[in-house]
C-alpha atoms as one frame of an Amber mdcrd trajectory, in Angstrom:
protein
 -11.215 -34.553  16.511 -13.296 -31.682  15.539 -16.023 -32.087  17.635 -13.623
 -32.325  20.810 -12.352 -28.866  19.700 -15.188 -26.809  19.883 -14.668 -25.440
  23.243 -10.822 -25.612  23.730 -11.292 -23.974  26.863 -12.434 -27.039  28.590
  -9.188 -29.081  28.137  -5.687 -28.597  28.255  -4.075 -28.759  24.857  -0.965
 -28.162  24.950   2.290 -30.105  26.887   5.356 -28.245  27.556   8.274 -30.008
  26.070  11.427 -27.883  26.704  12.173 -24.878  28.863  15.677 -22.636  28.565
  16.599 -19.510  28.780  17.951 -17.436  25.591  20.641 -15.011  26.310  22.329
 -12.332  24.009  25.264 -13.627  21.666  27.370 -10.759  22.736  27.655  -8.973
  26.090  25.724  -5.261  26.732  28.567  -2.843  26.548  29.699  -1.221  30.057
  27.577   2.044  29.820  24.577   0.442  28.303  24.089  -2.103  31.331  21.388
   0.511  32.816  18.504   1.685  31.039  16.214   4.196  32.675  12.671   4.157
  31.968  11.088   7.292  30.836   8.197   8.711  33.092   5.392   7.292  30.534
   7.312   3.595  31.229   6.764   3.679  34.193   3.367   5.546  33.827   2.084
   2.670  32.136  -0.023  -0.394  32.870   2.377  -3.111  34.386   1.374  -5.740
  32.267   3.025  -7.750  29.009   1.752  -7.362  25.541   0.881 -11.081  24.630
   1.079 -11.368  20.471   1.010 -14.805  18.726   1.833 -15.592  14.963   0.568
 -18.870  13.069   2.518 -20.551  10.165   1.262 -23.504   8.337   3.539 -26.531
   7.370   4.961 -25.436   3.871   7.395 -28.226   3.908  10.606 -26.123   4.064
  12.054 -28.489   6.931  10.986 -31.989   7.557   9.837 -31.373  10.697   8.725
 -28.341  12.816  11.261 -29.026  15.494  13.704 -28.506  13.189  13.368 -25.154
  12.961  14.145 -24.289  16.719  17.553 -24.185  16.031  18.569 -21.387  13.618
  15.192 -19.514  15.495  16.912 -19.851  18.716  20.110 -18.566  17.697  18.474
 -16.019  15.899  16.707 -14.544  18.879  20.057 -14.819  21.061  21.358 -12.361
  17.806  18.599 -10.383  18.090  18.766  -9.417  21.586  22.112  -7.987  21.516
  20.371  -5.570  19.515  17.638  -5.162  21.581  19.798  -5.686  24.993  16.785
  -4.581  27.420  15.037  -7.376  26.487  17.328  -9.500  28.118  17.851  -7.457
  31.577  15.859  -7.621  34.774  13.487  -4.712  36.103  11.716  -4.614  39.412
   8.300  -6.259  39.522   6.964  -3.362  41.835   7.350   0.376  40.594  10.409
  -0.113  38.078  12.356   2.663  37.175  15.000   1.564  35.307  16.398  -1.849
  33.886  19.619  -3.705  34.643  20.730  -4.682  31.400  22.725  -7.775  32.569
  22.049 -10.351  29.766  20.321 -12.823  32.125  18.401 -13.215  28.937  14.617
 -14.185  27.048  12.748 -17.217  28.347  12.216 -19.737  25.415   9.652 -22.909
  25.578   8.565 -25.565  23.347   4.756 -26.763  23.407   3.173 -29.807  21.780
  -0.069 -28.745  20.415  -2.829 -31.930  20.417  -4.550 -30.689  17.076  -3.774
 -29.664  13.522  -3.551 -25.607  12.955  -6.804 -25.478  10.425  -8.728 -27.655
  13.179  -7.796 -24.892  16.247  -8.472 -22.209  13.489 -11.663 -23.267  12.381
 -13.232 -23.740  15.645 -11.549 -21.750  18.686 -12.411 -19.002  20.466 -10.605
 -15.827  21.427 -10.176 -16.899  24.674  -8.200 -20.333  23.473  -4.749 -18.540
  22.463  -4.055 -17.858  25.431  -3.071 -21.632  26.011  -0.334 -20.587  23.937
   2.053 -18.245  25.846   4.630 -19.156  28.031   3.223 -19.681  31.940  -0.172
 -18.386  30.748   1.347 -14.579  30.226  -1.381 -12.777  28.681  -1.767  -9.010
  29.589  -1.738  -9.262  33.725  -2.173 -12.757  34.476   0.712 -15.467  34.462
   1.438 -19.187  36.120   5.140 -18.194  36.478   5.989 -19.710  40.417   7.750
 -16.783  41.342   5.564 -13.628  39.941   4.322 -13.647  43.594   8.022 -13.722
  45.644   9.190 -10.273  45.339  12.429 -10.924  46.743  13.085 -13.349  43.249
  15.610 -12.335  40.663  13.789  -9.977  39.417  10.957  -9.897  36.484  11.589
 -10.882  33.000  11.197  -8.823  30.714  10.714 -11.074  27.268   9.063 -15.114
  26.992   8.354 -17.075  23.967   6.872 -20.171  23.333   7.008 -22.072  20.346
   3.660 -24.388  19.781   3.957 -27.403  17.319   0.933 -28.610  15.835   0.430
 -32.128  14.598   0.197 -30.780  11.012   4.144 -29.660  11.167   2.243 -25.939
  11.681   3.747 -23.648  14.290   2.177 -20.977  16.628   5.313 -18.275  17.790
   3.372 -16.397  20.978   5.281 -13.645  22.408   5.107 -11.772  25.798   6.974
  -8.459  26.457   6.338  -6.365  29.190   4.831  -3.038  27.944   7.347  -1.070
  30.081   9.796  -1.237  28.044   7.875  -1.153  24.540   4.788  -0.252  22.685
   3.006  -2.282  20.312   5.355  -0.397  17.146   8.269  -1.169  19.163   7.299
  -4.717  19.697   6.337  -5.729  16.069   9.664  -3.758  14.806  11.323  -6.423
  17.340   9.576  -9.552  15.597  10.599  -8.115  12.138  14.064  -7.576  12.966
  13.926 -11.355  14.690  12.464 -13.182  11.466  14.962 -11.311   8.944  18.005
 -12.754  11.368  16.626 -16.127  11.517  16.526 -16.192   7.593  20.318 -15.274
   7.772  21.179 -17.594  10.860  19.575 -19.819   8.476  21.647 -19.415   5.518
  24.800 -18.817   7.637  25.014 -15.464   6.995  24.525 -13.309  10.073  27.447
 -11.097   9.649  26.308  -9.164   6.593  22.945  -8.692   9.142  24.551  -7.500
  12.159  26.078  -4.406  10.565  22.314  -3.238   9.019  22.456   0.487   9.435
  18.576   0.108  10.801  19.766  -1.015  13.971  17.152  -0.076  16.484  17.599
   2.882  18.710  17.079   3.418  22.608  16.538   6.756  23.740  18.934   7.678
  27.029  16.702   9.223  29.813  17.674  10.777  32.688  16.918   8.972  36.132
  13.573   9.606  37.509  11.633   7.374  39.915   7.844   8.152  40.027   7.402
   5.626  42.962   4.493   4.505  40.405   3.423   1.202  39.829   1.090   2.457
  36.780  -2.250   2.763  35.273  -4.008  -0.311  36.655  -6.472  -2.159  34.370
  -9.200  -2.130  36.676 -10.763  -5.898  37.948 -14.251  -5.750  36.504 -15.141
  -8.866  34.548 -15.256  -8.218  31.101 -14.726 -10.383  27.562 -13.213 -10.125
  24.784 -14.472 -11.371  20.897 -12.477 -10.545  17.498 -14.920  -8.954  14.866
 -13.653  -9.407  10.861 -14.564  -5.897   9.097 -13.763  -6.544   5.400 -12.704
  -3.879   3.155 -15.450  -3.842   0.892 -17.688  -3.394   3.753 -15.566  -0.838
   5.096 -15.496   1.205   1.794 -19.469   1.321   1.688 -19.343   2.551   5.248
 -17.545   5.535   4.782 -19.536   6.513   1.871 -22.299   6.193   4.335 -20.649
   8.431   7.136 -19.685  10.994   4.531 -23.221  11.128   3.109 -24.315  11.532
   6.777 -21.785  14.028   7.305 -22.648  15.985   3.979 -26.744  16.313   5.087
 -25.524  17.694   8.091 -23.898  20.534   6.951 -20.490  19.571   8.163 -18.893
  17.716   5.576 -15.923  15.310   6.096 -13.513  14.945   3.637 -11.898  11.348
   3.028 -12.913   9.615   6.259 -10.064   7.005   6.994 -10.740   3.165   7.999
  -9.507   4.030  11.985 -11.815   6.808  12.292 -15.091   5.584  11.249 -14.721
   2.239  12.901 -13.441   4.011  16.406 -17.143   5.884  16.071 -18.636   3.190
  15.212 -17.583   0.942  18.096 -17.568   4.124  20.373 -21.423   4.462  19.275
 -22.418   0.994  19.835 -21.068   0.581  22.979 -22.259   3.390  24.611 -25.454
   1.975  23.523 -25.303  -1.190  25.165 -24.380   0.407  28.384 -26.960   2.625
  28.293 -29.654  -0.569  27.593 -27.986  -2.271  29.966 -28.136   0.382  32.564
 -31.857  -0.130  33.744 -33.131   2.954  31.166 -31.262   5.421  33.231 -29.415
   8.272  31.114 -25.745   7.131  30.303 -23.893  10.177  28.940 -20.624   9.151
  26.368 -17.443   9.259  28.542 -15.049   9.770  25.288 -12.766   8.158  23.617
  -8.983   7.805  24.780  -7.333   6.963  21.241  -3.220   5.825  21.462  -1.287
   7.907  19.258   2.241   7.139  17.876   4.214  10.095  18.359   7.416   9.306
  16.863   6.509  10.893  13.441   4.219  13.465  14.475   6.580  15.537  16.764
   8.564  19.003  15.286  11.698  17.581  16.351  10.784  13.843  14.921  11.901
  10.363  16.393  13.101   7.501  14.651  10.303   5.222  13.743  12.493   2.124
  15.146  12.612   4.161  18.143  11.905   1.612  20.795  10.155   2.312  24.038
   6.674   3.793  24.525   6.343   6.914  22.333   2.232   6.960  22.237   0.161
   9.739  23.363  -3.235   9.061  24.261  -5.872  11.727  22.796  -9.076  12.340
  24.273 -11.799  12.521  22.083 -14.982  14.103  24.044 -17.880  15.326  20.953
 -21.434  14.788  20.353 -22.135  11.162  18.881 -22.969  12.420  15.871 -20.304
  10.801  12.796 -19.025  14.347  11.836 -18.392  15.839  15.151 -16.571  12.524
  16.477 -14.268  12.786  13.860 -13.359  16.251  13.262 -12.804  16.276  17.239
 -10.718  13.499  16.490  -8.723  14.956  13.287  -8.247  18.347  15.884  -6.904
  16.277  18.649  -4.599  14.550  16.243  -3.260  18.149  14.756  -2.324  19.396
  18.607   0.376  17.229  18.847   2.104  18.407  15.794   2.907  21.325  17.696
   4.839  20.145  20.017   8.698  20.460  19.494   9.837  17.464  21.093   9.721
  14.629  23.405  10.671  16.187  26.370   7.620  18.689  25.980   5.303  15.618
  24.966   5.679  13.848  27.932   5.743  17.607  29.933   1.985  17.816  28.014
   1.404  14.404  29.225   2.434  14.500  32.833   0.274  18.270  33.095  -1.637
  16.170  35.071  -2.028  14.323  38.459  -1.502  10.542  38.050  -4.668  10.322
  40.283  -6.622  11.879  37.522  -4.727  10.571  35.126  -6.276   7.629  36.095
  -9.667   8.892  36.570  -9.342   9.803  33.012  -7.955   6.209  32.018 -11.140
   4.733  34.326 -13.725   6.418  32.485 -12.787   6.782  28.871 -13.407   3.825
  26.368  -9.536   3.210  25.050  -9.000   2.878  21.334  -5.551   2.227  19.851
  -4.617   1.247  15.713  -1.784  -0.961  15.036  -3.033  -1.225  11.250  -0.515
  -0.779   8.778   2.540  -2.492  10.616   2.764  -5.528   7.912   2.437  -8.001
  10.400   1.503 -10.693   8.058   5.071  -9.695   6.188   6.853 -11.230   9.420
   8.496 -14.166   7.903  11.016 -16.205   9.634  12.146 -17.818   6.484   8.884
 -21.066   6.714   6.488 -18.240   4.175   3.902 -15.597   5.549   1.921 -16.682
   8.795  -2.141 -17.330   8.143  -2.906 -15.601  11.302  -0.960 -12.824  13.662
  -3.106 -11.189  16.153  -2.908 -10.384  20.073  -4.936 -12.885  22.806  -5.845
 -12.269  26.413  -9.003  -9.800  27.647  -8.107  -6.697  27.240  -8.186  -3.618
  29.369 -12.217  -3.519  30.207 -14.031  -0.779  27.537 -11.092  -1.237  25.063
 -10.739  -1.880  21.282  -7.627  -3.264  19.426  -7.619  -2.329  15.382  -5.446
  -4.559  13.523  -4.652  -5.736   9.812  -6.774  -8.789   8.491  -5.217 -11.484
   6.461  -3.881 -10.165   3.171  -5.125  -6.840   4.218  -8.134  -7.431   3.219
  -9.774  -5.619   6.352  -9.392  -4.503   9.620  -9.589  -7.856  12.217 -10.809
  -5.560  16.075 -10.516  -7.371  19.141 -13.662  -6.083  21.457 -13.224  -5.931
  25.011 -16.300  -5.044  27.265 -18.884  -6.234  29.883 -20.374  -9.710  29.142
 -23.745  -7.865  28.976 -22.224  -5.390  27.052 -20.880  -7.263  24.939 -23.957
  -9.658  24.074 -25.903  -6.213  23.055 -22.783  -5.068  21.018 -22.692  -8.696
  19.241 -26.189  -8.306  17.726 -26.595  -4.348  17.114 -27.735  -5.060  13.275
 -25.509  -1.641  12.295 -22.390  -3.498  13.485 -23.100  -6.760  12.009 -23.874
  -5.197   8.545 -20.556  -4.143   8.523 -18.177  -6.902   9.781 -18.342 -10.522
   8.967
């Protein structure tokens, strides 16, 4: 078995078993049934956030099919909570979305390998065999993403993939119009602590939790904007492992570095010295790969959550897109990247609200908006969310990351198992890449 899974790419895996749609247990009130999107919704790339969970076989039910039920009727819960999940939006320039319970795709998969076999020996490039129709950032198999005149595009598709071990895979794809990756995992949280009480018959004393999640109510405005587009230059992606312990002698290094410089840096976080560190190396394998002409650093664009950082602060479960992205333009030395960054950061604590943020935001033409987006290497964090705490009542997954190839020049900073680390999902040029890959600075510090 092994050595037919060493490339997974080369064969199909997986068989699709069942195929239903989920919708909410309880209608979408009157005056919720329309949800406008704000003006950085609509701003954004129109693609789906693709984010897949592995649990092993602990033996809590006898088989893994068996927990399908309580999960389904859990997620049918859950959307009543998070009713724009289940609606329809336009799959051309969407402004707003009918909230009309049409409800969540839901598929089953049959996986043809144990989970410790696909996790010893796949690549990044093999989860995406996971997702329902192939939905993984813009791409998707769905046979009507191409007739505009269909029912619309939904927003929300699982797929649940059963190994032969009894181990499950749980891959996810939301469309980022209607949430950011803080909104998204807050929706997986809030769907694992219902299926525990669908489980144990005991939804009531969930559905009237005071942390309810909360939608903002924006006023109608069409931008006529399909969004930010991705760009179509080939590119890869590779996951890097940076262990703590690595981590830790890093910074020491930076702030040594810093200190001989004369510009000290005082307790240089995890994010920041592995956004300049990335930043650094692949500006240097563009610049080797760019015939020995002069390549000047284009910046960083780093994704901000605002939610907290505003005078006039949001609720954290705020769902939506609340992320600002700050640009990060310095010398490539360690202690001018991040005090630019640390400055950048302290800007938007002045503004009073988020009616002003997205004013600050939109300052700008959406033409050089995405001139910006085009040229800029885009960073974003989502370390700290406790995704390995998502538990659906079968223990605490052994993997939780995002799949797909990311938005060319980006990186992706997540929690490693058991937090020990920081796993980043690389996305660049294949020549790029290949230089990043073997810069010996790099590989000291990840495994």
């Amino acid at each position: 078995m092994i050595g037919n899974l060493i490339r997974f790419g080369r064969r199909q895996l997986h068989t699709i078993i069942s195929k239903e749609i989920i919708k909410p247990s309880s209608p979408t009130p009157s005056h919720l049934k329309t949800y406008n999107l704000s003006v950085l919704d609509q701003a954004l790339v129109n693609t789906f956030i693709p984010f897949v969970i592995f649990y092993p076989n602990t033996g809590i039910y006898p088989s893994s099919h068996d927990k399908i039920i309580p999960l389904k009727k859990s997620l049918s819960e859950t959307l009543t909570k998070y009713y724009p999940f289940a609606g329809r939006l336009a799959k051309v320039a969407p402004s707003f979305v009918d909230c009309n319970d049409q409800g969540a795709e839901f598929l089953e998969a049959s996986i043809d390998s144990t989970l410790s076999d696909f996790l010893k020996n796949s690549q990044h490039r093999d989860l995406d065999q996971f997702f329902p129709h192939g939905l993984v950032n813009q791409r998707s198999n769905r046979p009507d993403d191409d007739d505009l005149q269909s029912n619309g595009m939904i927003p929300l598709a699982v797929q649940v993939n059963h190994f032969e071990c009894g181990g499950v895979a749980v891959a996810m794809s939301l469309s980022h119009k209607l949430a950011d990756g803080s909104s998204f995992i807050h929706f997986l949280k809030d769907w694992a602590k219902t299926t525990q009480f669908c489980s144990r018959e005991q939804k009531n004393e969930l559905l009237h939790n005071d942390d309810d999640p909360k939608f903002i109510r924006f006023e109608y405005t069409n931008l006529n904007f399909n969004g930010l587009s991705l760009g179509s230059d080939e590119c890869v992606t590779k996951s890097f492992m940076f262990p703590n312990a690595e981590i830790n002698d890093f910074k020491l290094k930076v702030k040594a570095m810093s200190e001989e410089s004369g510009q000290p840096i005082t307790n240089p976080t995890r994010v920041e010295v592995l956004t300049w560190l990335l930043y650094k190396s692949a500006v240097a394998a563009a610049a080797k790969n760019d015939s020995g002409s002069d390549l000047k650093p284009i910046g960083v664009g780093h994704q901000t959550n605002i939610r907290r950082r505003l005078m006039e602060q949001l609720p954290e479960k705020c769902i939506g897109n609340f992320h600002i992205t700050i640009n990060i333009l310095s010398e490539m030395k360690p202690e001018s990247f991040i005090s630019e960054f640390r400055k950048q950061k302290l800007k938007l604590h002045g503004l009073p609200n988020i009616q002003t943020a997205f004013g600050y935001l939109f300052g700008i033409p959406l033409e050089e908006a995405q001139r910006r987006f085009d040229g800029a290497y885009i960073c974003s964090s989502l370390c700290g969310y406790s995704t390995y705490e998502i538990n659906f009542g079968w223990g605490k997954p052994v993997k939780a990351t995002m799949a797909g190839d990311l938005r060319k020049n980006s990186f992706i900073m997540m929690d490693a198992p058991n937090r020990d680390g920081i796993e980043v999902l690389v996305c660049l040029g294949k020549n790029d890449l290949a230089v990043v890959h073997s810069d010996p600075e790099l590989l000291a510090f990840s495994n």
